[in-house]
PDB file of C-alpha atoms and ligand atoms in Angstrom:
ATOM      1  CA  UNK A  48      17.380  -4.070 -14.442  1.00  0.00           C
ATOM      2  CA  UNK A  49      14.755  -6.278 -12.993  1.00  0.00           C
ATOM      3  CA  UNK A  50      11.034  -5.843 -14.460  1.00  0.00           C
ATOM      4  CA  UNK A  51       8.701  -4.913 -11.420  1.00  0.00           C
ATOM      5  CA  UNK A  52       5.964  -6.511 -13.301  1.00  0.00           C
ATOM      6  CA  UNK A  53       6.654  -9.601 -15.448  1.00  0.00           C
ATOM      7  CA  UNK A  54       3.570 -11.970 -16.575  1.00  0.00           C
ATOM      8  CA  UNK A  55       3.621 -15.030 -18.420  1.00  0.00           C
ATOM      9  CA  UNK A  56       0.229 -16.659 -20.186  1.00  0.00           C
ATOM     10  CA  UNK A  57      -1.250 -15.260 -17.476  1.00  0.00           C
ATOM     11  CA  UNK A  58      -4.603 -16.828 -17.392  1.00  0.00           C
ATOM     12  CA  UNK A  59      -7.685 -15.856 -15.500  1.00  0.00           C
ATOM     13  CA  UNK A  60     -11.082 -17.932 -15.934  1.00  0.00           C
ATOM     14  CA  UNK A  61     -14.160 -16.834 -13.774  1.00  0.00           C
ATOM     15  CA  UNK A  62     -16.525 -19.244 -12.617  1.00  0.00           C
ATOM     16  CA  UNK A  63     -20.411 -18.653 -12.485  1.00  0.00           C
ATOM     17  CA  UNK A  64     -22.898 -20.938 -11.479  1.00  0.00           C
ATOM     18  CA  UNK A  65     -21.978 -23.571 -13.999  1.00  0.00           C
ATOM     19  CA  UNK A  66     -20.356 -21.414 -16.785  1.00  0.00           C
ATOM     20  CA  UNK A  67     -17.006 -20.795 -16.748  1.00  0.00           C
ATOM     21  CA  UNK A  68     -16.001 -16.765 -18.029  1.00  0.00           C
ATOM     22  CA  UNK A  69     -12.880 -16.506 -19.604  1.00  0.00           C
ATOM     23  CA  UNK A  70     -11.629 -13.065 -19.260  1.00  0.00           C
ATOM     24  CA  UNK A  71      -7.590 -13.184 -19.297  1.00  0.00           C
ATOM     25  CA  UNK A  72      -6.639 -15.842 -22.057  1.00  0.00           C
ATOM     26  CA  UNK A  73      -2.445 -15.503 -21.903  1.00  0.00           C
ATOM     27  CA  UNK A  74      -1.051 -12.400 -20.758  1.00  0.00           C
ATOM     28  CA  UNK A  75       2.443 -11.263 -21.029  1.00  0.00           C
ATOM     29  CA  UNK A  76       3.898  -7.936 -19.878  1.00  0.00           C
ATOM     30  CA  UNK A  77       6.724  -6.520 -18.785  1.00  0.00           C
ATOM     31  CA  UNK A  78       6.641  -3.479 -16.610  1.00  0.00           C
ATOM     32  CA  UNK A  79       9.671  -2.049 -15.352  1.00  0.00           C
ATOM     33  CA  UNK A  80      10.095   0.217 -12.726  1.00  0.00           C
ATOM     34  CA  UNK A  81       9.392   4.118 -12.991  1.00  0.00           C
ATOM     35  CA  UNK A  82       7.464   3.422 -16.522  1.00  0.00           C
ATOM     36  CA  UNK A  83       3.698   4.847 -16.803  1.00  0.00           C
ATOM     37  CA  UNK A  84       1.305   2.517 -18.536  1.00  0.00           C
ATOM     38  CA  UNK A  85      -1.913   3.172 -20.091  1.00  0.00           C
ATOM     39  CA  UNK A  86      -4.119   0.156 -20.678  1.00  0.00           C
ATOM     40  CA  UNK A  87      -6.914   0.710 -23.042  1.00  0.00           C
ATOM     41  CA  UNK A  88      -9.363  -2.187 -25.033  1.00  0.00           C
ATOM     42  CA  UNK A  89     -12.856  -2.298 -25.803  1.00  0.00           C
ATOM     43  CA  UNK A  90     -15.190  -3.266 -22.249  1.00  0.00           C
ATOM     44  CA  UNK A  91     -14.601  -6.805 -21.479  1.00  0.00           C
ATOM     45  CA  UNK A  92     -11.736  -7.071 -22.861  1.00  0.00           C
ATOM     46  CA  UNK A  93     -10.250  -8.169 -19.075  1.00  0.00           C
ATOM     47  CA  UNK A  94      -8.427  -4.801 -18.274  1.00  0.00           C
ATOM     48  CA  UNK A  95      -9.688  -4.661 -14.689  1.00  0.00           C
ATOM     49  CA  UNK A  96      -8.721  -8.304 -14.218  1.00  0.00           C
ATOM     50  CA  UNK A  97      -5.732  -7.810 -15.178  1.00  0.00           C
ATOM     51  CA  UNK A  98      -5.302  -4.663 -12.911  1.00  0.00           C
ATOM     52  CA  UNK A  99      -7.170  -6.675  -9.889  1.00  0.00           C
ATOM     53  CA  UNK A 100      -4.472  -9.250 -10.158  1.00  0.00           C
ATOM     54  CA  UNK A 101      -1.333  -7.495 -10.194  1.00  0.00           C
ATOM     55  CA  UNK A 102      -2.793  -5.286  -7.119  1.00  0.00           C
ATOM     56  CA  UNK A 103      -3.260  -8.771  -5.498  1.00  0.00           C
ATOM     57  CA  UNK A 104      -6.884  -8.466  -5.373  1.00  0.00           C
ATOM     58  CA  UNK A 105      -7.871 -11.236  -7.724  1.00  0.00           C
ATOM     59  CA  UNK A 106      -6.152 -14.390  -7.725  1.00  0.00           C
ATOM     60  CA  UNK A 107      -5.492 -15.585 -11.196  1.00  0.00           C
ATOM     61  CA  UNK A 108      -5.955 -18.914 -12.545  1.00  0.00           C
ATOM     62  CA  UNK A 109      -2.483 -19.962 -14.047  1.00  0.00           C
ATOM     63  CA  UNK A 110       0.293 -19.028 -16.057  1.00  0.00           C
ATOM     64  CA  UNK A 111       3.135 -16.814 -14.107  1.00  0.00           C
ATOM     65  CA  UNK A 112       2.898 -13.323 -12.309  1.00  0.00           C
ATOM     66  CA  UNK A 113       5.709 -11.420 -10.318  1.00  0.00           C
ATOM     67  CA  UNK A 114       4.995  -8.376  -8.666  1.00  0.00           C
ATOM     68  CA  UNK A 115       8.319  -6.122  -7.159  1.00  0.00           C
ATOM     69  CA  UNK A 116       9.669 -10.314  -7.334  1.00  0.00           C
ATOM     70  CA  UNK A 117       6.756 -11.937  -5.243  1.00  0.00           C
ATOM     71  CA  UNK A 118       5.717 -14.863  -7.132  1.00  0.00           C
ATOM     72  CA  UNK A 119       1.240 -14.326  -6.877  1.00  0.00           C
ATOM     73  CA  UNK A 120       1.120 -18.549  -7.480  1.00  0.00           C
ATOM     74  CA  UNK A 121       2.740 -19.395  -4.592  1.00  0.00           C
ATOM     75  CA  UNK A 122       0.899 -16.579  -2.388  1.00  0.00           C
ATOM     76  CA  UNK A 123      -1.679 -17.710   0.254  1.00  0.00           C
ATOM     77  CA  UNK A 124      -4.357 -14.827   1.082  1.00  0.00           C
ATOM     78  CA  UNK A 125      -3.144 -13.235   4.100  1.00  0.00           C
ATOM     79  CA  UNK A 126       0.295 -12.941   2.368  1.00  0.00           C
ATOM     80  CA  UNK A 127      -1.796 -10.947  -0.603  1.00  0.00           C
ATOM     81  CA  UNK A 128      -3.211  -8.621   1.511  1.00  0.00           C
ATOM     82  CA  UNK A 129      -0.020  -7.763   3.111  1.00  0.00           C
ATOM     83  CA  UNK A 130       1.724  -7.300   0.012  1.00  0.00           C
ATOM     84  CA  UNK A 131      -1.274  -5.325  -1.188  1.00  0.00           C
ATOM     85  CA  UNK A 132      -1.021  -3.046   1.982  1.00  0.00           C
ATOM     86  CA  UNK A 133       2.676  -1.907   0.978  1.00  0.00           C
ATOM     87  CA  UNK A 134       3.742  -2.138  -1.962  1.00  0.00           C
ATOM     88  CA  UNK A 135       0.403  -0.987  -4.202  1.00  0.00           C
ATOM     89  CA  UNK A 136      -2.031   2.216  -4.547  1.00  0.00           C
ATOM     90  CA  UNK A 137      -4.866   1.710  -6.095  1.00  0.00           C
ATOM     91  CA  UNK A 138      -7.140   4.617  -7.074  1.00  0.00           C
ATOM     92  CA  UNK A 139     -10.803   4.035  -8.877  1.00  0.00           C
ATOM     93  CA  UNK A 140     -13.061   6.230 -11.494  1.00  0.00           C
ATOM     94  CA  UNK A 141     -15.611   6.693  -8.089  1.00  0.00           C
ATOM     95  CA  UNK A 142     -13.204   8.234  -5.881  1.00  0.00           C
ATOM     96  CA  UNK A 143     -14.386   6.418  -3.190  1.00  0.00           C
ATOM     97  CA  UNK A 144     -13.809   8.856  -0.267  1.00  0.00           C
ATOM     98  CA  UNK A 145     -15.140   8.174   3.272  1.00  0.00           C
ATOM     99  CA  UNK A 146     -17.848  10.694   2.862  1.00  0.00           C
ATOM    100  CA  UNK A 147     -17.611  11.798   6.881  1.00  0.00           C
ATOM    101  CA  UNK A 148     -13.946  12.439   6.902  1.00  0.00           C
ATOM    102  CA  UNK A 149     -11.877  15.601   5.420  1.00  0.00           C
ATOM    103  CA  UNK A 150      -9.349  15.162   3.122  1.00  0.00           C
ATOM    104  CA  UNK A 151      -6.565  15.187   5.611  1.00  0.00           C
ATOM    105  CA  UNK A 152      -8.454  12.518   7.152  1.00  0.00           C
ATOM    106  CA  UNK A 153      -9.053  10.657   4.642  1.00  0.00           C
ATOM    107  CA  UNK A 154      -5.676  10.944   2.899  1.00  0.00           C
ATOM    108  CA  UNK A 155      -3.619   9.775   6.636  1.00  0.00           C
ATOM    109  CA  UNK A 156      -6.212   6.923   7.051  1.00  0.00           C
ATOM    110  CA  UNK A 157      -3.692   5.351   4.520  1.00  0.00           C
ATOM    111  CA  UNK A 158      -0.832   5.356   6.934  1.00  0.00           C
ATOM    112  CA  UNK A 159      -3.001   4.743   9.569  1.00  0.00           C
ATOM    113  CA  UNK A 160      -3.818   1.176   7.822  1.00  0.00           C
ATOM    114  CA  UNK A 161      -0.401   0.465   6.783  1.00  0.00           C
ATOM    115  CA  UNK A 162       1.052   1.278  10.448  1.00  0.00           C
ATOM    116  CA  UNK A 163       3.770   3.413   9.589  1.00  0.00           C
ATOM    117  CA  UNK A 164       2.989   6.334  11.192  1.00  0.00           C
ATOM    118  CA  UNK A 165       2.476   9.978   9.940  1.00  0.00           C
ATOM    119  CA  UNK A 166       5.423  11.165   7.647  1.00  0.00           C
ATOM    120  CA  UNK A 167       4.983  15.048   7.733  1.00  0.00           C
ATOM    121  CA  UNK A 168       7.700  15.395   4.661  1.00  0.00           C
ATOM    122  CA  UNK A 169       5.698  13.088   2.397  1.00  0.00           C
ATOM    123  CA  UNK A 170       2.849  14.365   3.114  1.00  0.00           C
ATOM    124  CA  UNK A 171       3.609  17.835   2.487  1.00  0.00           C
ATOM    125  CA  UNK A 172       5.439  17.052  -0.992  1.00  0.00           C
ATOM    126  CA  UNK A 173       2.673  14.753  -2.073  1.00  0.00           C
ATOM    127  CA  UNK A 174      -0.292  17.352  -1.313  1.00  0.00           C
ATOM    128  CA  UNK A 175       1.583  20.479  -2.675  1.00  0.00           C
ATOM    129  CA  UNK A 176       2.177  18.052  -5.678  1.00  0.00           C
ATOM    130  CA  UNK A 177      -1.426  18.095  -6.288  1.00  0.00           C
ATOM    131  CA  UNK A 178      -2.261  21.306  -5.800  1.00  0.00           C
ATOM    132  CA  UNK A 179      -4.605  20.701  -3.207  1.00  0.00           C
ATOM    133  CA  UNK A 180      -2.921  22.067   0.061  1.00  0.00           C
ATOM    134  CA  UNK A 181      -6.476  24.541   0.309  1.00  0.00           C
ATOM    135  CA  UNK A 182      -8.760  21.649   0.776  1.00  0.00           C
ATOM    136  CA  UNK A 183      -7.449  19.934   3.747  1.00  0.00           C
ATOM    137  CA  UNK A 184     -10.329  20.582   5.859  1.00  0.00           C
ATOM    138  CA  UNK A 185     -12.799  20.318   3.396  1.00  0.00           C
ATOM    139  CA  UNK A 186     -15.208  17.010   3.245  1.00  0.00           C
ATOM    140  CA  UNK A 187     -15.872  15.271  -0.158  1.00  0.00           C
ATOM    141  CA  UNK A 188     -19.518  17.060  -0.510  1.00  0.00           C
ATOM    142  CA  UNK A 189     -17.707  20.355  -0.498  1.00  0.00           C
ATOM    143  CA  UNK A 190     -14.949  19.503  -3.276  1.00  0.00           C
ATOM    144  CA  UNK A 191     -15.444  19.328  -7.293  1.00  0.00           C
ATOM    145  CA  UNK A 192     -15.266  15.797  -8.887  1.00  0.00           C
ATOM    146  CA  UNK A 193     -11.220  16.874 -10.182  1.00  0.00           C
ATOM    147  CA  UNK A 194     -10.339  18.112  -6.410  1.00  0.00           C
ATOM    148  CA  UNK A 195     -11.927  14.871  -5.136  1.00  0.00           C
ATOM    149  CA  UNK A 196      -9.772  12.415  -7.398  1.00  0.00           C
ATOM    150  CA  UNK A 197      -7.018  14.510  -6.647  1.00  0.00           C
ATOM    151  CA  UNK A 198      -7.331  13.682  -2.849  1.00  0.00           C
ATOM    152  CA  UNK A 199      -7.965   9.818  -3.763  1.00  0.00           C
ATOM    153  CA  UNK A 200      -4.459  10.020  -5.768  1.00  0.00           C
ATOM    154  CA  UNK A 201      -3.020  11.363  -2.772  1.00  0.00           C
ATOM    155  CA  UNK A 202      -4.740   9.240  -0.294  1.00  0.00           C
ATOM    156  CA  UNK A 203      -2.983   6.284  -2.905  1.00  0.00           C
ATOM    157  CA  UNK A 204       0.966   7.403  -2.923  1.00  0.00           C
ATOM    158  CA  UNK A 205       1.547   8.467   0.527  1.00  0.00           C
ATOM    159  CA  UNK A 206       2.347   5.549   1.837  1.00  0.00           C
ATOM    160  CA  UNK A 207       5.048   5.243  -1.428  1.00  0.00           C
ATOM    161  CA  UNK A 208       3.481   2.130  -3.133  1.00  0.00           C
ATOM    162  CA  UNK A 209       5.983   0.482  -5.275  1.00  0.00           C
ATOM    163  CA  UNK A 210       3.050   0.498  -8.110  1.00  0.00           C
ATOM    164  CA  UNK A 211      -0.149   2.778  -8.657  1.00  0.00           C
ATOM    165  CA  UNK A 212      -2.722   1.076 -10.300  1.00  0.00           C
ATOM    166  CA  UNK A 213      -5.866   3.465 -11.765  1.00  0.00           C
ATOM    167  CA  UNK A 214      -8.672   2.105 -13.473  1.00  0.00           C
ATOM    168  CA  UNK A 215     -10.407   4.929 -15.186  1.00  0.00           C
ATOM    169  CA  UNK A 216      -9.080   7.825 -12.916  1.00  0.00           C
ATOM    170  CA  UNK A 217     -10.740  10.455 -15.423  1.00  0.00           C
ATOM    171  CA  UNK A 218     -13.694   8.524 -16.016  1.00  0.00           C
ATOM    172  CA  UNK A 219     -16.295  10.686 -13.924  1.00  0.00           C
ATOM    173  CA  UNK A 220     -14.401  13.683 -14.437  1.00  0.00           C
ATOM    174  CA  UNK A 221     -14.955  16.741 -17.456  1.00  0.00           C
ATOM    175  CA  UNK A 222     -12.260  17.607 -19.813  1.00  0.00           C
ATOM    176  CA  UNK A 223     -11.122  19.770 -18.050  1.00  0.00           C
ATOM    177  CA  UNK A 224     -10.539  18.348 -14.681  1.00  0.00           C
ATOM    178  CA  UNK A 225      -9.506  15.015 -16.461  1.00  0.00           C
ATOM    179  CA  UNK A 226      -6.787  16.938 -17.940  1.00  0.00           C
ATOM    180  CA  UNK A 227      -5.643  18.026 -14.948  1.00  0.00           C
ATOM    181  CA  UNK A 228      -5.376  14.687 -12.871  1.00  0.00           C
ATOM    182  CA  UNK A 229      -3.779  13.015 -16.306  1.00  0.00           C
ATOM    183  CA  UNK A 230      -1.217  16.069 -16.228  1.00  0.00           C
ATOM    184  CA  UNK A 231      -0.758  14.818 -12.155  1.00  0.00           C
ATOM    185  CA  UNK A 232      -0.044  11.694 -12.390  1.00  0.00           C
ATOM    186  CA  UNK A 233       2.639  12.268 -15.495  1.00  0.00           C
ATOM    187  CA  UNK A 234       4.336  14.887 -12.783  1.00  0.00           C
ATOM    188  CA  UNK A 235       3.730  12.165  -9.667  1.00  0.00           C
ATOM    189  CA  UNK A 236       5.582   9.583 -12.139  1.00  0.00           C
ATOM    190  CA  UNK A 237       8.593  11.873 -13.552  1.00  0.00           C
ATOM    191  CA  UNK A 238       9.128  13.629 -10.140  1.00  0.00           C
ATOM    192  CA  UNK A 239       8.923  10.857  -8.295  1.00  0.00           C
ATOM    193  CA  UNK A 240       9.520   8.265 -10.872  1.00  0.00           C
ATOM    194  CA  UNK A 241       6.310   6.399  -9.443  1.00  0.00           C
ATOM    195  CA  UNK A 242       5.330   3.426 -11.830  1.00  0.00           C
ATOM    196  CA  UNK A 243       1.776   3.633 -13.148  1.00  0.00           C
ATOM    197  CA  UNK A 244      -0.680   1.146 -14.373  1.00  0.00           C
ATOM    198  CA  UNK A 245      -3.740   3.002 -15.744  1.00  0.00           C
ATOM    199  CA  UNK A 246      -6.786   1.819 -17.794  1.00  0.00           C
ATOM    200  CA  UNK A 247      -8.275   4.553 -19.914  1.00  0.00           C
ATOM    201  CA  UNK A 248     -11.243   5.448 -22.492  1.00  0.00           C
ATOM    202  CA  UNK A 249      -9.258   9.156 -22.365  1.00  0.00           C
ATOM    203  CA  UNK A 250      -7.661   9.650 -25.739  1.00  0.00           C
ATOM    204  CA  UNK A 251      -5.419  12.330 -23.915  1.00  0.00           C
ATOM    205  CA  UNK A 252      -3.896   9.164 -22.039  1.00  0.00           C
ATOM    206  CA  UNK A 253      -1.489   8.375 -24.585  1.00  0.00           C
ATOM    207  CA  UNK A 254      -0.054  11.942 -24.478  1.00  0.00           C
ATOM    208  CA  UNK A 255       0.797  11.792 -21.289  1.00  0.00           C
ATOM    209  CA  UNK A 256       1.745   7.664 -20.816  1.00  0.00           C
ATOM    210  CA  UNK A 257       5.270   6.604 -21.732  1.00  0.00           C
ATOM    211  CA  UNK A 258       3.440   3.297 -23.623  1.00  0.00           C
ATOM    212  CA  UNK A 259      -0.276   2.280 -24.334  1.00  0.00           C
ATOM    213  CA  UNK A 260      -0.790  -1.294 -24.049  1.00  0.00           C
ATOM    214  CA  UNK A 261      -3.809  -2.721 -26.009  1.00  0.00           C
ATOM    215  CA  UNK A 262      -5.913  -5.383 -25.270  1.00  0.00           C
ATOM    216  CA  UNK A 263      -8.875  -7.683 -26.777  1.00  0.00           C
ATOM    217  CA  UNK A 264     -10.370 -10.726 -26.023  1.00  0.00           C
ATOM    218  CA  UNK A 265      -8.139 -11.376 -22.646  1.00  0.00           C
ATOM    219  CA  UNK A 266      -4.660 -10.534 -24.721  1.00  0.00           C
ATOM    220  CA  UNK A 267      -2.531  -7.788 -25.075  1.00  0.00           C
ATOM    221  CA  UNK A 268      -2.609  -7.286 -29.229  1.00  0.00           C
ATOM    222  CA  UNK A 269      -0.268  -4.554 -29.014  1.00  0.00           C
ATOM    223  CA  UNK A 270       2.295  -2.716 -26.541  1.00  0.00           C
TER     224      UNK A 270
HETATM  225  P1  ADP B  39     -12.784  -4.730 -18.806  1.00  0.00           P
HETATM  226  O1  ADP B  39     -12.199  -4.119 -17.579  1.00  0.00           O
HETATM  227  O2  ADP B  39     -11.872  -4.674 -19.996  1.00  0.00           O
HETATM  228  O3  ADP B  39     -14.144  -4.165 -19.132  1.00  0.00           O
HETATM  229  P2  ADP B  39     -13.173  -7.099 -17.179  1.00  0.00           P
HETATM  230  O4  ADP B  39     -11.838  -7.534 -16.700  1.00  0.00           O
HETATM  231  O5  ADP B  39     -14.046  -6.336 -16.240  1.00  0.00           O
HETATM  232  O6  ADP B  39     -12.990  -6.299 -18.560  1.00  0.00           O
HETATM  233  O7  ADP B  39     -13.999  -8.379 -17.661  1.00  0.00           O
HETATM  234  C1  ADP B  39     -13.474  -9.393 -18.507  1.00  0.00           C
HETATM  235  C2  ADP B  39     -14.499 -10.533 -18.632  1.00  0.00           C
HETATM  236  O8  ADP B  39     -14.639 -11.179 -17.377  1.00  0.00           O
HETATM  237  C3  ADP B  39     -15.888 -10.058 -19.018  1.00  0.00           C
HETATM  238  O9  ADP B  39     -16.471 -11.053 -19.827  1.00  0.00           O
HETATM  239  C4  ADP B  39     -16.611  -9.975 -17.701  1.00  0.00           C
HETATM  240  O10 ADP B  39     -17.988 -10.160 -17.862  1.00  0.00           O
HETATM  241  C5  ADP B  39     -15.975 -11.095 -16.903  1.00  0.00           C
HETATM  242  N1  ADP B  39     -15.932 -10.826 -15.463  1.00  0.00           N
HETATM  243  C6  ADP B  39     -15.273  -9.807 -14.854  1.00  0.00           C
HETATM  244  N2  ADP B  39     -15.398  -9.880 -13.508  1.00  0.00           N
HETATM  245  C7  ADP B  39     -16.142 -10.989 -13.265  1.00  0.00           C
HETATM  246  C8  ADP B  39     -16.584 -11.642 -12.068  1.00  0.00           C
HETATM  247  N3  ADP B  39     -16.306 -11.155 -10.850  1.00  0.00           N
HETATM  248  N4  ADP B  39     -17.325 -12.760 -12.203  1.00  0.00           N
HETATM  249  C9  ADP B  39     -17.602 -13.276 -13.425  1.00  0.00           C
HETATM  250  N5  ADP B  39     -17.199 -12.729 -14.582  1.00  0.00           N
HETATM  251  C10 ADP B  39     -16.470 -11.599 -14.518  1.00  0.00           C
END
């Protein structure tokens, strides 16, 4: 079976003013398909870079990167953003809602984007999924923090990204509620084997991830 994510030294150096920033020093890891990662390492340690460049967001700097077999040094940028549109969901410790749309709305804006058109079954599965049927009509200021990240996860698979990548899903979120979304996305990945990148301070993560990757200092130290 093919790896959907395979890096090699990847390398990521950021550039400011005159300084350069190294924040991924050699990364390698394999991902394959249907497995649910959480990626955890102190701050700095280059876990959103990492994340930003396998969602095509961030271009790296060297070394290799294949994502679902496109090759990200050989990309140009229009070519990342289309591969972005389709084959990734990306959901953020913010939420980031539109704030004037419901949660229907803002969940179907996703297919919208992507141009394929409402898909009523997926839809359906994917919001019963999450328990959040109830709040369809509801905006953002009238949901809890848990209901709102639920709709964000939602808003993130329904177009059926190849990967979801989360960086700190539970990270504005109580216990409670951040027991609830970790307990979602284990039953978004085993029912609909949907492969998961997530980075994590939640020491529930582990519980619920098939394998915690570690990293420090722009490497992964242990997988
Ligand atoms: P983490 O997610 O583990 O906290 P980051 O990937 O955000 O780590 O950051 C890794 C390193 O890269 C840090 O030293 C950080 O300051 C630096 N960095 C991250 N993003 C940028 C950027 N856009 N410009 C310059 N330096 C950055």
């Amino acid at each position: 079976m093919e790896p959907i994510i395979a890096t090699n030294e990847l390398k990521k150096v950021y550039r400011v003013g005159k300084v350069d920033v190294p924040a991924l020093r050699g990364v390698d890891l394999i991902v394959q398909e249907g497995e649910f990662l959480a990626v955890v390492g102190p701050s700095g340690c280059g876990k959103s870079t990492l994340l930003h460049i396998l969602g095509g967001l961030t271009s790296p700097t060297s070394g290799h990167v294949l994502v679902d077999g496109n090759d990200f040094m050989i990309m140009n940028d229009s070519d990342r953003t289309r591969f972005r549109r389709h084959k990734i969901g990306f959901v953020f410790q913010r939420f980031n809602l539109l704030p004037t749309l419901t949660a229907r709305q803002n969940i179907n804006i996703a297919q919208h984007i992507q141009g394929n058109g409402f898909n009523p079954h997926r839809f359906d599965a994917v919001v019963d999924m999450l328990g959040i049927r109830e709040k369809m009509e509801h905006k953002p200021f009238a949901m809890s923090g848990g209901e709102q990240q639920r709709v964000a996860i939602a808003r993130a698979v329904i177009c059926e990204p190849k990967i979801l990548l989360a960086d700190e899903p539970t990270g504005n979120l109580d216990t409670e509620n951040s027991q609830i979304v970790l307990n979602m996305l284990r039953a978004l990945n085993r029912s609909f084997r949907q492969t998961i990148l997530m980075i994590t301070h939640n020491p529930e993560a582990a519980a619920v991830s098939d394998r915690v990757v570690r990293m420090r200092d722009g490497r992964v130290v242990s997988n």
